CSV table of C-alpha atoms in Angstrom, one decimal:
chain,number,residue,atom,x,y,z
A,1,MET,CA,37.7,8.4,149.7
A,2,THR,CA,35.8,9.6,146.6
A,3,GLU,CA,36.7,11.0,143.2
A,4,ASN,CA,34.1,13.8,143.5
A,5,PRO,CA,35.4,16.9,145.2
A,6,GLY,CA,33.3,18.1,148.0
A,7,ARG,CA,32.3,17.4,151.6
A,8,THR,CA,31.6,14.0,153.1
A,9,ALA,CA,28.5,13.4,155.3
A,10,LEU,CA,27.8,10.6,157.7
A,11,LEU,CA,24.1,9.6,157.6
A,12,MET,CA,23.0,7.8,160.8
A,13,LEU,CA,19.9,5.9,159.8
A,14,ASP,CA,17.1,4.7,162.1
A,15,TYR,CA,19.2,4.0,165.2
A,16,GLN,CA,16.1,4.3,167.3
A,17,THR,CA,15.1,2.8,170.7
A,18,ALA,CA,12.3,0.7,169.2
A,19,LEU,CA,14.6,-0.8,166.6
A,20,CYS,CA,17.9,-1.1,168.4
A,21,GLU,CA,17.4,-1.7,172.1
A,22,CYS,CA,15.7,-4.3,174.3
A,23,GLY,CA,13.0,-3.1,176.6
A,24,GLU,CA,9.4,-2.0,176.8
A,25,HIS,CA,9.6,0.1,173.6
A,26,MET,CA,11.2,-2.6,171.4
A,27,ARG,CA,9.2,-3.3,168.2
A,28,MET,CA,11.4,-5.8,166.3
A,29,PRO,CA,13.1,-8.3,168.6
A,30,PRO,CA,14.9,-10.1,165.7
A,31,LEU,CA,16.4,-6.8,164.6
A,32,VAL,CA,17.5,-5.9,168.1
A,33,GLU,CA,19.0,-9.3,168.5
A,34,GLN,CA,21.2,-8.8,165.4
A,35,VAL,CA,22.1,-5.3,166.4
A,36,GLU,CA,23.4,-6.6,169.7
A,37,ARG,CA,25.0,-9.7,168.2
A,38,ARG,CA,26.9,-7.7,165.6
A,39,GLY,CA,28.0,-5.0,168.0
A,40,VAL,CA,26.4,-2.3,165.7
A,41,LEU,CA,25.9,0.4,168.3
A,42,ALA,CA,29.5,0.2,169.6
A,43,ALA,CA,30.8,0.4,166.0
A,44,ALA,CA,28.4,3.3,165.2
A,45,GLU,CA,29.4,5.2,168.4
A,46,LYS,CA,33.1,4.9,167.5
A,47,THR,CA,32.5,6.0,163.9
A,48,LEU,CA,30.3,8.9,165.0
A,49,ALA,CA,33.0,10.2,167.3
A,50,ALA,CA,35.6,10.0,164.6
A,51,ALA,CA,33.4,11.7,162.1
A,52,ARG,CA,32.7,14.5,164.5
A,53,ASP,CA,36.4,14.9,165.2
A,54,ALA,CA,37.1,15.1,161.5
A,55,GLY,CA,34.5,17.7,160.9
A,56,LEU,CA,32.2,15.6,158.7
A,57,TYR,CA,28.6,16.8,158.2
A,58,VAL,CA,26.5,14.5,160.4
A,59,VAL,CA,22.8,13.9,159.9
A,60,HIS,CA,20.6,11.7,161.9
A,61,VAL,CA,17.5,10.2,160.1
A,62,ARG,CA,14.7,8.4,161.9
A,63,LEU,CA,11.2,7.0,161.2
A,64,ALA,CA,8.9,9.3,163.1
A,65,PHE,CA,5.3,10.3,162.4
A,66,ASP,CA,3.2,13.4,163.2
A,67,PRO,CA,-0.1,12.7,165.1
A,68,SER,CA,-2.2,12.7,161.9
A,69,TYR,CA,0.1,10.2,160.2
A,70,GLU,CA,-0.6,12.1,157.0
A,71,LEU,CA,3.1,12.8,156.5
A,72,ARG,CA,3.6,9.1,156.1
A,73,THR,CA,4.8,8.6,152.5
A,74,ASN,CA,4.9,4.8,152.5
A,75,ARG,CA,1.3,3.7,151.9
A,76,SER,CA,2.0,-0.1,151.8
A,77,ALA,CA,0.1,-2.5,154.0
A,78,ARG,CA,3.4,-3.1,155.9
A,79,PHE,CA,3.2,0.5,157.2
A,80,ASP,CA,-0.5,0.4,158.1
A,81,VAL,CA,0.5,-0.9,161.5
A,82,TYR,CA,2.0,2.5,162.6
A,83,PRO,CA,-1.2,4.5,162.6
A,84,ARG,CA,-3.3,1.6,163.8
A,85,GLU,CA,-1.0,1.1,166.8
A,86,ARG,CA,-0.2,4.9,167.1
A,87,ALA,CA,3.4,3.8,166.9
A,88,MET,CA,6.6,5.7,166.3
A,89,LEU,CA,5.1,9.1,166.9
A,90,ARG,CA,7.9,11.7,166.8
A,91,ASP,CA,7.7,12.4,170.5
A,92,ALA,CA,7.3,8.8,171.7
A,93,PRO,CA,10.1,7.0,173.5
A,94,GLY,CA,10.4,4.3,170.8
A,95,ALA,CA,11.1,6.9,168.1
A,96,ARG,CA,14.0,8.5,170.0
A,97,ILE,CA,17.6,8.0,168.8
A,98,VAL,CA,19.5,5.7,171.1
A,99,SER,CA,21.3,7.6,173.8
A,100,ALA,CA,24.8,6.4,172.8
A,101,LEU,CA,24.3,8.0,169.4
A,102,ALA,CA,22.3,11.1,170.5
A,103,PRO,CA,22.6,14.1,168.2
A,104,LEU,CA,24.5,17.1,169.3
A,105,PRO,CA,22.6,20.4,169.3
A,106,HIS,CA,24.0,21.4,165.9
A,107,GLU,CA,23.4,18.1,164.2
A,108,PRO,CA,20.1,17.9,162.2
A,109,VAL,CA,17.5,15.2,162.7
A,110,VAL,CA,15.4,14.3,159.7
A,111,ASP,CA,12.1,12.6,160.2
A,112,LYS,CA,10.9,10.4,157.5
A,113,GLY,CA,7.5,8.7,156.8
A,114,GLY,CA,8.8,5.8,154.7
A,115,VAL,CA,11.7,3.4,154.2
A,116,GLY,CA,14.3,5.6,152.5
A,117,ALA,CA,15.8,8.7,153.9
A,118,PHE,CA,15.1,11.0,150.9
A,119,VAL,CA,11.5,10.7,149.9
A,120,GLY,CA,9.3,13.4,151.6
A,121,THR,CA,12.3,14.9,153.4
A,122,PRO,CA,14.6,17.9,152.8
A,123,LEU,CA,17.7,15.6,153.1
A,124,LEU,CA,19.0,16.0,149.5
A,125,GLU,CA,18.6,19.7,149.6
A,126,MET,CA,20.4,19.9,152.9
A,127,LEU,CA,23.3,17.8,151.6
A,128,LEU,CA,23.7,19.7,148.4
A,129,GLY,CA,23.4,23.0,150.3
A,130,ALA,CA,26.2,21.9,152.6
A,131,GLY,CA,28.4,21.0,149.6
A,132,VAL,CA,28.2,17.3,150.2
A,133,ARG,CA,29.2,15.0,147.3
A,134,HIS,CA,29.9,11.8,149.3
A,135,VAL,CA,27.6,10.1,151.8
A,136,VAL,CA,28.7,7.4,154.3
A,137,LEU,CA,25.8,5.3,155.6
A,138,GLY,CA,25.2,3.2,158.6
A,139,GLY,CA,21.8,2.0,159.9
A,140,VAL,CA,19.2,-0.6,160.4
A,141,ALA,CA,17.8,-2.4,158.7
A,142,THR,CA,20.4,-3.0,156.0
A,143,ASN,CA,18.0,-4.3,153.4
A,144,LEU,CA,15.5,-1.5,154.1
A,145,VAL,CA,16.6,2.0,155.0
A,146,VAL,CA,20.3,1.5,154.1
A,147,GLU,CA,19.6,0.0,150.7
A,148,SER,CA,16.8,2.4,149.8
A,149,THR,CA,18.9,5.4,150.9
A,150,ALA,CA,22.0,4.2,149.0
A,151,ARG,CA,20.0,3.7,145.8
A,152,HIS,CA,18.4,7.2,146.0
A,153,ALA,CA,21.7,8.9,146.8
A,154,VAL,CA,23.7,7.4,143.9
A,155,ASP,CA,20.9,8.2,141.5
A,156,SER,CA,21.0,11.8,142.8
A,157,GLY,CA,24.7,12.1,141.9
A,158,LEU,CA,26.3,11.4,145.2
A,159,ALA,CA,29.1,9.0,145.9
A,160,VAL,CA,28.0,6.4,148.5
A,161,THR,CA,29.9,4.3,151.0
A,162,VAL,CA,28.2,1.8,153.3
A,163,LEU,CA,29.9,0.8,156.5
A,164,GLU,CA,28.9,-2.9,156.8
A,165,ASP,CA,29.5,-3.2,160.6
A,166,LEU,CA,27.3,-0.3,161.3
A,167,CYS,CA,24.4,-2.2,159.8
A,168,ALA,CA,22.1,-5.1,160.7
A,169,SER,CA,18.9,-6.7,159.5
A,170,PHE,CA,16.2,-8.7,161.2
A,171,ASP,CA,17.3,-11.6,159.0
A,172,PRO,CA,21.1,-12.2,158.8
A,173,ALA,CA,20.7,-13.7,155.3
A,174,LEU,CA,19.1,-10.5,154.1
A,175,HIS,CA,22.0,-8.4,155.5
A,176,ASP,CA,24.5,-10.7,153.8
A,177,VAL,CA,22.7,-10.5,150.4
A,178,ALA,CA,22.5,-6.7,150.7
A,179,VAL,CA,26.2,-6.2,151.5
A,180,THR,CA,27.6,-8.8,149.2
A,181,LYS,CA,25.3,-8.7,146.2
A,182,ILE,CA,23.2,-5.6,146.0
A,183,LEU,CA,24.9,-2.7,147.6
A,184,PRO,CA,28.3,-3.2,145.9
A,185,MET,CA,26.5,-2.4,142.6
A,186,PHE,CA,26.2,1.2,143.5
A,187,ALA,CA,28.2,1.8,146.7
A,188,ALA,CA,31.6,1.0,148.3
A,189,VAL,CA,31.0,-1.4,151.1
A,190,ARG,CA,33.6,-1.1,153.8
A,191,ALA,CA,34.5,-1.7,157.4
A,192,SER,CA,34.3,1.2,159.8
A,193,ALA,CA,37.9,0.7,160.9
A,194,GLU,CA,39.1,1.3,157.4
A,195,PHE,CA,37.0,4.4,157.0
A,196,ILE,CA,38.1,5.9,160.4
A,197,ALA,CA,41.7,5.2,159.6
A,198,GLU,CA,41.4,7.5,156.5
A,199,LEU,CA,39.8,10.4,158.2
């Protein structure tokens, strides 16, 4: 799967109730609609089960804030809505990882305060400490957390694979641009079935 020797990790990015499921905690209806239309959670559940069976290092990453919101690393106007609405607090229902993809007790959950999975988190040190040299990404939104995390990972010396059917965006056109134009410049973009078949 990768030319670099070392362990492979599956990074599950922002599969949270507020972003992936209909209901009272939903924050982005267009994103939830695309997650459902593309069958993202079913594909992610199958991939997660296969990765666990194969002994991959699994890490769950989510957008979740402490009550002060001072651990928020993204200071853009776009992120001002979270403290203003007291949204995505780490213990709030909307911040939870969806039940179908719930972490096992030994699987770490990394809370982030921005778009990408690495800034302000111990993720890179965790991966390197576990001997990981190849990361496989799935998550929402494609053009936000997946793209940001892939860029940071490859610049940090990791090989990167993105599983296209584990991803969705609030705008299908942005997903398409990400997986056909942007991500292939620094990652292998593959279908989950191909990845699972090689485990």
